[in-house]
Coordinates of C-alpha atoms in Angstrom, one line a residue:
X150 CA 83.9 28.3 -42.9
X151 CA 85.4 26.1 -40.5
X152 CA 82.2 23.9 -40.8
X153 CA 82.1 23.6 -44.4
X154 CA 86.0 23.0 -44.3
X155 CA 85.7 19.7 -42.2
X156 CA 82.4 18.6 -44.6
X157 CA 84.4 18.9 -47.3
X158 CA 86.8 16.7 -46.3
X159 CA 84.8 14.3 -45.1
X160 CA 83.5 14.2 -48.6
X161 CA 86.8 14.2 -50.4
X162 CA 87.7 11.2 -48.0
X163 CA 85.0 9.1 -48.7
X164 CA 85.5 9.6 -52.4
X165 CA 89.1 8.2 -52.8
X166 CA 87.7 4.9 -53.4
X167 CA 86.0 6.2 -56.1
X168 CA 88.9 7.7 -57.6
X169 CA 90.7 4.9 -57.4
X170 CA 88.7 3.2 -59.4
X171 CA 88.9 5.8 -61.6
X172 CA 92.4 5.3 -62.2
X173 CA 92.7 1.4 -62.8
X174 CA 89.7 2.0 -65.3
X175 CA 91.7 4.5 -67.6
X176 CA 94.8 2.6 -66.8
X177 CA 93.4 -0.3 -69.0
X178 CA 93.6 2.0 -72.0
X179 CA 95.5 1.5 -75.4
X180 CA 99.1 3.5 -76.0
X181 CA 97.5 5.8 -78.6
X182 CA 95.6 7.3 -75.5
X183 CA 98.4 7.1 -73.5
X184 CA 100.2 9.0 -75.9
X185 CA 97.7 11.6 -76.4
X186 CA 97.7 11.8 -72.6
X187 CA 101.3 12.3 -72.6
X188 CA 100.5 15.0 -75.4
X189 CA 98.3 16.4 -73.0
X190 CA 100.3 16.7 -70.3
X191 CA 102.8 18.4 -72.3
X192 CA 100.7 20.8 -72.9
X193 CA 99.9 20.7 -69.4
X194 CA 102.1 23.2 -68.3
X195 CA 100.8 26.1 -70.1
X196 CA 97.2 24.8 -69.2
X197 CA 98.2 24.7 -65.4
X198 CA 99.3 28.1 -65.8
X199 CA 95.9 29.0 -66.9
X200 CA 94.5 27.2 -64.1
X201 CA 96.7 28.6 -61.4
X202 CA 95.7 31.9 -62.3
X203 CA 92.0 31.1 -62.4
X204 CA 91.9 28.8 -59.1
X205 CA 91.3 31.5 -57.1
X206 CA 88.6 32.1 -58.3
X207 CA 87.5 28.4 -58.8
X208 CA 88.3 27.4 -55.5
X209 CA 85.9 29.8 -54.1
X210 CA 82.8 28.8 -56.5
X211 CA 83.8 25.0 -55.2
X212 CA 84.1 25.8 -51.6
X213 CA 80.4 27.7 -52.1
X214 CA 78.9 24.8 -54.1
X215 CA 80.4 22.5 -51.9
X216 CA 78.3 24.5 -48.8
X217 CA 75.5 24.4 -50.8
X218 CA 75.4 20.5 -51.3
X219 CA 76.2 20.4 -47.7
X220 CA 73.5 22.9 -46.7
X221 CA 71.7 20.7 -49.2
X222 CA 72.6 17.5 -47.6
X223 CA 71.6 18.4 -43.4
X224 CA 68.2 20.1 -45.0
X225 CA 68.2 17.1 -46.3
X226 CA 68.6 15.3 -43.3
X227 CA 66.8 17.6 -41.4
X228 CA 63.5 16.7 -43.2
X229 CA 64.6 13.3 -43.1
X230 CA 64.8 13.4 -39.4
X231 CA 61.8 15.7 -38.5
X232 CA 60.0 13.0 -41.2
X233 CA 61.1 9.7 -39.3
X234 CA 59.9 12.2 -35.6
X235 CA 56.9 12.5 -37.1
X236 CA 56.1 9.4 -38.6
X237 CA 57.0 8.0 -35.2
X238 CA 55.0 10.8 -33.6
X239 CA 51.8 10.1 -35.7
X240 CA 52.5 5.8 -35.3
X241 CA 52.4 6.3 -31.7
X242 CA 49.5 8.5 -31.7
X243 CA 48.0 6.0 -33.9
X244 CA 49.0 3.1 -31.6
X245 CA 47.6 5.3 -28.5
X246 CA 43.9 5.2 -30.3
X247 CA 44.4 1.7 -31.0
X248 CA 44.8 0.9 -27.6
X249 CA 42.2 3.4 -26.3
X250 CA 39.8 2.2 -29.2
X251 CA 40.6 -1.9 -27.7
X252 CA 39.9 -0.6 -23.9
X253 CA 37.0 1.1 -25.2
X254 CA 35.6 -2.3 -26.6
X255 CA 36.5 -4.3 -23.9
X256 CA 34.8 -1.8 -21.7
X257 CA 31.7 -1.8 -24.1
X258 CA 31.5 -5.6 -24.2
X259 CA 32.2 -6.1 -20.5
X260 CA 29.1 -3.5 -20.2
X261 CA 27.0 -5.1 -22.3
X262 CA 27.9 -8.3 -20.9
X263 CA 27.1 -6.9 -17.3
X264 CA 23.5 -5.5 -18.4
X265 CA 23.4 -9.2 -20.3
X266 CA 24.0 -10.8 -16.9
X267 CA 22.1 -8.4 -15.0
X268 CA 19.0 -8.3 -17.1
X269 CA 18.7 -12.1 -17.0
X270 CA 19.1 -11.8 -13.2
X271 CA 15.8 -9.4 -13.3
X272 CA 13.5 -11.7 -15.3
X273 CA 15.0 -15.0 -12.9
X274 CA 13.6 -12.7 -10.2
X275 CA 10.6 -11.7 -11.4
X276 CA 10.2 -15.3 -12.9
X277 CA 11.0 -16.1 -9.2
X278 CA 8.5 -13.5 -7.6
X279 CA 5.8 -14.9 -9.8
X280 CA 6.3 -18.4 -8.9
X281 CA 6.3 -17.4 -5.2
X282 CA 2.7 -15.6 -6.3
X283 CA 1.4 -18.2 -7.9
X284 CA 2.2 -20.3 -4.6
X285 CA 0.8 -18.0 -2.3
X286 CA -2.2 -17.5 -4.4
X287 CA -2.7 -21.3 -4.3
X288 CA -2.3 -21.2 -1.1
X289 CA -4.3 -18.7 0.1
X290 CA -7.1 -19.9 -2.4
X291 CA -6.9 -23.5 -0.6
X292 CA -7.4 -22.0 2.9
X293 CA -10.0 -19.5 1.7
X294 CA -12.4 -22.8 0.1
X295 CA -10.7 -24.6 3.7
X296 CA -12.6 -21.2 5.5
X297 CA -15.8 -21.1 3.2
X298 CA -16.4 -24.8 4.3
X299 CA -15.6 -24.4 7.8
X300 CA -18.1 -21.0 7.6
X301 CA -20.8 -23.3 5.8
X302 CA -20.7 -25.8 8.2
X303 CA -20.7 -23.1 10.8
X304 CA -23.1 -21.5 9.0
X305 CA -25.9 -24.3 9.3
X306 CA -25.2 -25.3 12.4
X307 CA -26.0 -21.4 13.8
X308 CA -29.3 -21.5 11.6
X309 CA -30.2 -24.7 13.5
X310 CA -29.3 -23.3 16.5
X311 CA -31.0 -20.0 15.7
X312 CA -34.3 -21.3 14.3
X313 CA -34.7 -23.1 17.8
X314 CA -33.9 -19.6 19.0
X315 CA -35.8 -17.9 17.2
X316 CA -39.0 -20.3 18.2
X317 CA -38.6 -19.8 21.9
X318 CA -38.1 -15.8 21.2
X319 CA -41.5 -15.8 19.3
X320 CA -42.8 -17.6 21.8
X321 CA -41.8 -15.7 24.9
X322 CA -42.8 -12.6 23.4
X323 CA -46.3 -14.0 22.5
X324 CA -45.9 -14.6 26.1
X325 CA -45.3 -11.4 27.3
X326 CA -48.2 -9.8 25.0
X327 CA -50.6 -11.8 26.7
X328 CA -49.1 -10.8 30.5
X329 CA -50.1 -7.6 31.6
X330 CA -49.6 -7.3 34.9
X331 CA -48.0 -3.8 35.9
X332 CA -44.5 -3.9 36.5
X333 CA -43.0 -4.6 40.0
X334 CA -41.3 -1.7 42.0
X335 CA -37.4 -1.9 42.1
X336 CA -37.3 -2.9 45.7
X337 CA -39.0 -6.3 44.9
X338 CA -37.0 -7.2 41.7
X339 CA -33.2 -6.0 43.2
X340 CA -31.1 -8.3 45.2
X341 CA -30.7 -5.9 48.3
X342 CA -26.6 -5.5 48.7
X343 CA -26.6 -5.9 52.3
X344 CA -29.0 -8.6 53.5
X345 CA -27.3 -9.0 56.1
X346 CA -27.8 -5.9 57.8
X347 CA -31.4 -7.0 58.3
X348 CA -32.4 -6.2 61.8
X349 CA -32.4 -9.2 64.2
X350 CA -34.9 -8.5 67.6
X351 CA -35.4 -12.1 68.6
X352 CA -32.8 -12.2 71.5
X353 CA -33.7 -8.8 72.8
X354 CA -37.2 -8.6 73.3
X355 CA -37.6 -7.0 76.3
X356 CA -40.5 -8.7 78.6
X357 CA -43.8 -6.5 79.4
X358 CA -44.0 -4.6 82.7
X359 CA -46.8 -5.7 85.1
X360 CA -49.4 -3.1 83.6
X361 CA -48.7 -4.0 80.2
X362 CA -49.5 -7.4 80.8
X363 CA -53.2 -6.5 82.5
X364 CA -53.8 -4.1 79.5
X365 CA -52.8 -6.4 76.9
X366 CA -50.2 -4.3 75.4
X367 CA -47.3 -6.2 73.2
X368 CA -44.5 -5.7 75.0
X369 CA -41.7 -3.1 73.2
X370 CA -38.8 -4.4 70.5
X371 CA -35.6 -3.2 71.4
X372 CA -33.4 -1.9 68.8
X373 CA -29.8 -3.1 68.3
X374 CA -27.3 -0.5 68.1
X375 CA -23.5 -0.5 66.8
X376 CA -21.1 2.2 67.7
X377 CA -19.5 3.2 63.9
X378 CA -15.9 2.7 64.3
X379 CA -12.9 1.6 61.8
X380 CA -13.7 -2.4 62.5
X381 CA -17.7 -1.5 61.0
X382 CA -16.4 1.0 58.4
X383 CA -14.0 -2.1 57.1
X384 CA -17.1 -4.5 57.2
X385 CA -19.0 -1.8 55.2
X386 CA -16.2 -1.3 52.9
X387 CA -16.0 -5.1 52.2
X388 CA -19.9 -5.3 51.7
X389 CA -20.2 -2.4 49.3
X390 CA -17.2 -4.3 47.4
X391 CA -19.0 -7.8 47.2
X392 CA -21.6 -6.2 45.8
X393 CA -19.5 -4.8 42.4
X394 CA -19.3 -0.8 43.4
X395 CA -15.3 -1.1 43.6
X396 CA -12.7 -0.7 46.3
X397 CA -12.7 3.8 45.3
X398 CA -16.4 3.8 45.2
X399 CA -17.1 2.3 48.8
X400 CA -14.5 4.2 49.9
X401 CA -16.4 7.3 49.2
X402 CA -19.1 6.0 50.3
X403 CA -18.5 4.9 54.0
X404 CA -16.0 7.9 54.5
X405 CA -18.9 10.2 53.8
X406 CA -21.1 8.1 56.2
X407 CA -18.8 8.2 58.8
X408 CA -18.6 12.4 58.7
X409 CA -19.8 13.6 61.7
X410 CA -21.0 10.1 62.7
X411 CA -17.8 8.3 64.0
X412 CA -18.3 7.0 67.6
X413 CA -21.9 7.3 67.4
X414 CA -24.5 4.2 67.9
X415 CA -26.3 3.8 65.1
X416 CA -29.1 0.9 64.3
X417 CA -29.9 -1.0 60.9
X418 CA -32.1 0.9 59.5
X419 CA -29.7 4.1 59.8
X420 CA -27.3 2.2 58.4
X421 CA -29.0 1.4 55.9
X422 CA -30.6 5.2 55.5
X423 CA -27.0 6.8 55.2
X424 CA -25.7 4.1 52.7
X425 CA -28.7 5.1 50.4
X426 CA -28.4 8.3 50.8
X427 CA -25.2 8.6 50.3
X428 CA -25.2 6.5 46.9
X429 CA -28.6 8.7 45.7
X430 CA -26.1 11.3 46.1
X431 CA -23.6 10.1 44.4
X432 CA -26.0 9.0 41.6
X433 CA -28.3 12.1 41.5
X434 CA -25.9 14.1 38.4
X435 CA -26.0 10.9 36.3
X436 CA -30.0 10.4 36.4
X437 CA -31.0 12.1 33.3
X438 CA -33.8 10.9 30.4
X439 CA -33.0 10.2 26.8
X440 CA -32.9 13.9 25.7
X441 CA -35.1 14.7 22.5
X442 CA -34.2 16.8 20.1
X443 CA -36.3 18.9 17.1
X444 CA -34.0 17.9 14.4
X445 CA -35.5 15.0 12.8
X446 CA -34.7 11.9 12.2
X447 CA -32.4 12.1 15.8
X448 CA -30.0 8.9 15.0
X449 CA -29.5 6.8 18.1
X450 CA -27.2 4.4 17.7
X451 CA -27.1 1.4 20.5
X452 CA -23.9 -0.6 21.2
X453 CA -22.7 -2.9 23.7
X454 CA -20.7 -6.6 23.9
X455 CA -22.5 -10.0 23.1
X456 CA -25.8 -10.6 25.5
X457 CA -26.0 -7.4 27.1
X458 CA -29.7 -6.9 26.0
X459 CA -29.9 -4.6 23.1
X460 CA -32.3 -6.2 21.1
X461 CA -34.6 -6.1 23.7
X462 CA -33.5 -2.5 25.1
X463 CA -34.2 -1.4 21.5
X464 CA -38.0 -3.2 21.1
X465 CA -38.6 -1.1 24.5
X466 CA -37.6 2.2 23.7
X467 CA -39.5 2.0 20.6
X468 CA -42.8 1.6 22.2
X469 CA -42.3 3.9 24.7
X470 CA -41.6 6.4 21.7
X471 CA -44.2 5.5 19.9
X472 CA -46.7 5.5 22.6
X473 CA -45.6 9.6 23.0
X474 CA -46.1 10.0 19.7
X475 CA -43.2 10.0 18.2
X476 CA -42.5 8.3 14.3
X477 CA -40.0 5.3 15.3
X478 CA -37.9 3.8 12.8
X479 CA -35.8 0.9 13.4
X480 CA -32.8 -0.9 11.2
X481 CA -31.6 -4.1 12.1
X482 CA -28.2 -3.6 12.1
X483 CA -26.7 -7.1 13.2
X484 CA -26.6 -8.7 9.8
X485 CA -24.6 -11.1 11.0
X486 CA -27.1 -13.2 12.8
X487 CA -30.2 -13.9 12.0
X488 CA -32.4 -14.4 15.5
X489 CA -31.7 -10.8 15.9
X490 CA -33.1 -9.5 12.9
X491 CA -36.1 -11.9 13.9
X492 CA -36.5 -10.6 17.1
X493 CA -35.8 -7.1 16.2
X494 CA -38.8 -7.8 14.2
X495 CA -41.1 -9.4 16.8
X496 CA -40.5 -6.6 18.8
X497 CA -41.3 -4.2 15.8
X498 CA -44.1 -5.7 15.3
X499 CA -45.3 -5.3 18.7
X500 CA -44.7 -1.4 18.9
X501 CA -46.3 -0.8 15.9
X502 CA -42.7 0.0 14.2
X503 CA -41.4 -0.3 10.8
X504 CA -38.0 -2.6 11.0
X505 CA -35.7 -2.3 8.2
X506 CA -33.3 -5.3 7.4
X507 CA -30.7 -6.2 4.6
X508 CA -29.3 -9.4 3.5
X509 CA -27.1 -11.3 6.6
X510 CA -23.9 -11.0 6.1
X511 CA -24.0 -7.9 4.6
X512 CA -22.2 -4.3 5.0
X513 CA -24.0 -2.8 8.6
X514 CA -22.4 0.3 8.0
X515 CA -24.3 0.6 3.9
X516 CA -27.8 -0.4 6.2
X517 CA -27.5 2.2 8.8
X518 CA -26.5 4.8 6.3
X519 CA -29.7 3.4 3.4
X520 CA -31.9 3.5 6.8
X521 CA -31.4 7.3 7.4
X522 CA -32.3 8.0 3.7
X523 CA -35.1 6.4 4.4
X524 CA -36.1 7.8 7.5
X525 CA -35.5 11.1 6.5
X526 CA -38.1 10.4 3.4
X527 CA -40.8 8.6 5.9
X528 CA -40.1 12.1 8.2
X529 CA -39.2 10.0 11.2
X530 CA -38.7 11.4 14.3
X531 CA -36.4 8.9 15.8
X532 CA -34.3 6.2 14.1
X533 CA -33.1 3.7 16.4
X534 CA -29.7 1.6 15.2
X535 CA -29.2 -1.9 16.6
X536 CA -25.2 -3.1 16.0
X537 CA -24.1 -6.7 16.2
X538 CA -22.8 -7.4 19.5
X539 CA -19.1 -7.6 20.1
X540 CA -16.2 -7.8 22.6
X541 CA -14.2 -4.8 23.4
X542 CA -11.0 -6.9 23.4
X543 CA -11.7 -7.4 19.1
X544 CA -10.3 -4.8 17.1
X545 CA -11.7 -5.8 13.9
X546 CA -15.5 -5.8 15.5
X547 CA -14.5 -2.3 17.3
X548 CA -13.5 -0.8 13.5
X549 CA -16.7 -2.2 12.4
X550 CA -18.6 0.3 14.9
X551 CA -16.2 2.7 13.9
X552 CA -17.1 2.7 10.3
X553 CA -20.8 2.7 10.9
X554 CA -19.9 6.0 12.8
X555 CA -18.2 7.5 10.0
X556 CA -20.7 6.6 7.0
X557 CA -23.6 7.4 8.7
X558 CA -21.6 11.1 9.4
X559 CA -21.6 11.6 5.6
X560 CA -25.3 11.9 5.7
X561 CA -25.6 14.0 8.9
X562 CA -22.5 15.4 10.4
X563 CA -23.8 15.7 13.8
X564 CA -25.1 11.8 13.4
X565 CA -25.5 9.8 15.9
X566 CA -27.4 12.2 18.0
X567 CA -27.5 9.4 20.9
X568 CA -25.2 6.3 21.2
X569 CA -26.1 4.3 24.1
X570 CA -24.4 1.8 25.9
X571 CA -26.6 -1.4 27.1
X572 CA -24.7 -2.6 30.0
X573 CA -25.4 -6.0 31.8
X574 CA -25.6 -5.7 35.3
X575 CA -24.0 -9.1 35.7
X576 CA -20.7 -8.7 34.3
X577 CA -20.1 -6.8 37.5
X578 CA -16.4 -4.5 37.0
X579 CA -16.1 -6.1 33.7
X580 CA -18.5 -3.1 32.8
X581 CA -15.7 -0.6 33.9
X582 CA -13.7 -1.5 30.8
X583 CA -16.7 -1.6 28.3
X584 CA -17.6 1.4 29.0
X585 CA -13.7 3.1 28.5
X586 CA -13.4 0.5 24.9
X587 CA -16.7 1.8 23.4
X588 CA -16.5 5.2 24.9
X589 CA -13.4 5.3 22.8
X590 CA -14.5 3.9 19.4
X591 CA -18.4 5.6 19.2
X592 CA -18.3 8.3 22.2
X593 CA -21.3 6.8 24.2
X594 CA -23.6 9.3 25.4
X595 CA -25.4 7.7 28.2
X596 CA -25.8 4.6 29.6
X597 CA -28.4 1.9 29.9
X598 CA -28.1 -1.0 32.6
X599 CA -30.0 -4.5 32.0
X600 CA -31.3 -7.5 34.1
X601 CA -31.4 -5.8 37.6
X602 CA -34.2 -8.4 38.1
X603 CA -32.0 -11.3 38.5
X604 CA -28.4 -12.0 40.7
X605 CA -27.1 -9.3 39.7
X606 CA -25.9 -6.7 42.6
X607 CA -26.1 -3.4 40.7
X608 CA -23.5 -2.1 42.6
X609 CA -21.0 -1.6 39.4
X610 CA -23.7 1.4 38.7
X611 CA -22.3 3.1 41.3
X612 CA -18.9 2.7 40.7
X613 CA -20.0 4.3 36.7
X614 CA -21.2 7.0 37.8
X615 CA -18.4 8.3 40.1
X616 CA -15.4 7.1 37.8
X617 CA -17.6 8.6 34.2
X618 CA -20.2 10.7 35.3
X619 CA -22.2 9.5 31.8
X620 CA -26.0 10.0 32.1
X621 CA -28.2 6.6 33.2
X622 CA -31.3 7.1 31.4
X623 CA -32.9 3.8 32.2
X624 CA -32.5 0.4 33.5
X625 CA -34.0 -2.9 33.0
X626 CA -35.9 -4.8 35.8
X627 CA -37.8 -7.5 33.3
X628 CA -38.4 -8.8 30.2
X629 CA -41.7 -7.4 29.7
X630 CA -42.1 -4.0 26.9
X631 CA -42.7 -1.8 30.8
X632 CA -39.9 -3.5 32.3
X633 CA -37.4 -0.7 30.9
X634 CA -38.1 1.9 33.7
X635 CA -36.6 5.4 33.7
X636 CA -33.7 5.9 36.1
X637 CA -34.6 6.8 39.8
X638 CA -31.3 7.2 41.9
X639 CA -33.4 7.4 45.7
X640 CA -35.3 4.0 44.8
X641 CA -32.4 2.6 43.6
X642 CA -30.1 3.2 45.9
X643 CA -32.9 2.1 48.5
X644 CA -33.8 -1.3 46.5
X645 CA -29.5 -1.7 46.4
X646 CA -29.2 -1.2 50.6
X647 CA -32.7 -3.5 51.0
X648 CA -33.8 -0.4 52.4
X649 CA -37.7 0.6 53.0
X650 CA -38.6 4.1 53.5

């Protein structure tokens, strides 16, 4: 009640203005209403009798009308308020999505602008990267026509060169056809390694006795005799070295001589004796022949650097097949230069042996794997690969080899049955290192040495066999079709050592 009380006159305050007004308003009124007012109050007092008694009453319907209006009035103002909270609420929840739909934009844009940017970045990259292949392209069609012209005019000068080639080849081998003297034994073709150890008599011929001289007898040649101590076993050592069998390998060698020999006197020729034995010995595992084998065709694949004589080794080998009776086939497998093909073929022709070639320049590794098929369909019994010759310091050349090892594997597994290694006797250690390259890249199977007949000291032979132990089916002591002679270790270490027995 309290509450009400202090509305309501709040209320009744503010409204004295009002009632004011009021009065000033009627006071403007003619007398006649005056009068009648005066009549009225008059009668006022038995009216405010009436009202006394029912004020009560009144005043208690006023004072709950008037807590009405007010309860009216702050529901009123309630709503009013709760409206304006959430107008405000709803204005700033609108004003949050404004602002989140605005950084929403401006993050769309700035993405769109970044994948703008970045996209033309790409294509001035890739523009870029295409210009750069277009350069390179130029580029590396220039040097390719700069090679092709460098290759033609390389190209002509090699078939000048190889036609003269070719001429003397045809010509030596007409030659040879028309020699045929037997071959000459080792001992006369080989350099001997130690000449010398060649037994000198002239100071110490000893005079005839008395008798001798009446008889007519010749009087006797002494023999020279050395004790064998470390100063002879160095000189050995040195000469065994000279002649390409390697500082290990004469090692070997004079400390086997010198078991059981040290201190004792000993004369040329048993120097000589024990140094041939000792490298027979040495040489006696590795002396094996080409072995044969009843699958047919038996692939034997021939390698070796620039020179070393596998053209020739190859025209050889087929003869002596053929001449056993064997069915030789032969593919020319250096396409790269044409005098081999030619003399491939001169030597085919020979033998009595079908050579088959391809274009030069081509694929060897396509030629070696087209020559089996066709072996296999003529029933060959031996198919012998030539290989272009190359250095074992070029890897690209060494691949090649390898490749022609793998293809022809796809026609026989077990293919080649045989890979030899033509050596030349003259490239002395250097021989060492060919064999480790190629044993490498094809797995040589045995070994074949070349041009013993000439200055070359045949010691590096040696020096294979002890550090590889590969089999040494045959060496070459000529360029005649005999001159490829099966492998002897005795007379070869006795035609090394000079040494007669």
């Amino acid at each position: 009640m309290a509450f009400f009380k202090k509305l309501k006159d709040r209320l009744f305050k503010s409204s004295s203005k009002i009632d004011e007004g009021l009065e000033a308003i009627v006071g403007e009124g003619d007398e006649a209403e005056v009068s009648a007012v005066g009549e009225t109050v008059q009668d006022a007092p038995a009216q405010a009798v009436e009202t006394a008694v029912a004020s009560p009453d009144d005043a208690a319907k006023a004072e709950k009308a008037a807590l009405r209006e007010a309860e009216k009035v702050a529901a009123e103002r309630k709503a009013q308020i709760e409206a304006h909270a959430q107008a405000a609420q709803l204005a700033r929840a609108a004003e949050a999505r404004a602002i989140q739909q605005a950084a929403d934009e401006a993050a769309r844009q700035a993405a769109e602008a970044a994948a703008l940017e970045a996209d033309a970045e790409r294509r001035a990259e890739e523009e870029r990267l295409l210009e750069e292949a277009r350069k390179a392209e130029d580029a590396r069609a220039k040097e390719a026509a700069r090679h092709a012209a460098q290759e033609r005019q390389a190209e002509e000068e090699r078939l000048a060169a190889e036609q003269a080639r070719r001429d003397a080849a045809r010509k030596a081998a007409q030659d040879a056809e028309e020699r045929a003297a037997a071959p000459e034994p080792l001992r006369a073709t080989m350099t001997p390694v130690a000449p010398d150890l060649m037994e000198d008599t002239s100071s110490s011929t000893a005079k005839p006795g008395l008798l001798g001289r009446l008889m007519g007898r010749a009087a006797p040649q002494a023999v020279r005799r050395r004790a064998l101590d470390d100063e002879m076993l160095e000189q050995l050592e040195e000469l065994l070295i000279t002649a390409d069998m390697g500082v290990d390998t004469a090692l070997r060698v004079t400390a086997n001589m010198a078991e059981g020999r040290f201190g004792k006197k000993l004369s040329v020729a048993e120097i000589k004796q024990l140094m041939a034995d000792e490298i027979a010995r040495i040489m006696e595992p590795v002396a094996r022949p080409l072995p044969l084998y009843p699958k047919t065709p038996q692939v034997v694949l021939v390698v070796g650097v620039n020179g070393s004589g596998k053209t020739t080794t190859i025209g050889k080998l087929a003869s002596q097949f053929r001449a056993a009776g064997k069915k030789v086939v032969i593919a020319a497998g250096d396409t790269f230069r044409a005098a081999a093909v030619e003399q491939l073929q001169v030597w085919g022709e020979r033998a009595g042996v079908p050579v088959l070639t391809a274009a030069q320049g081509s694929d060897p590794a396509s030629l070696a794997f087209d020559a089996m098929t066709q072996a296999q369909a003529d029933g060959a019994d031996l198919l012998l690969i030539d290989t272009a010759g190359r250095l074992q310091n070029r890897g690209d050349l060494m691949e090649e080899l390898a490749k022609i090892v793998r293809v022809i594997r796809k026609k026989d597994a077990e293919a080649p049955h045989n890979t030899l290694l033509v050596l030349d006797a003259t490239t002395g250690q250097n021989a060492l290192n060919q064999v480790k390259v190629f044993q490498e890249i094809s797995d040589v199977s045995g070994l074949v040495m070349t041009k013993l007949d000439g200055t070359a000291k045949g010691g590096v032979l040696v020096a294979l066999a002890d550090k590889f132990g590969l089999p040494i089916h045959a060496i070459g002591v000529g360029e005649q079709i005999d001159d490829l002679q099966p492998f002897d270790p005795q007379e070869f270490a006795d035609a090394l050592v000079g040494y007669e027995r």
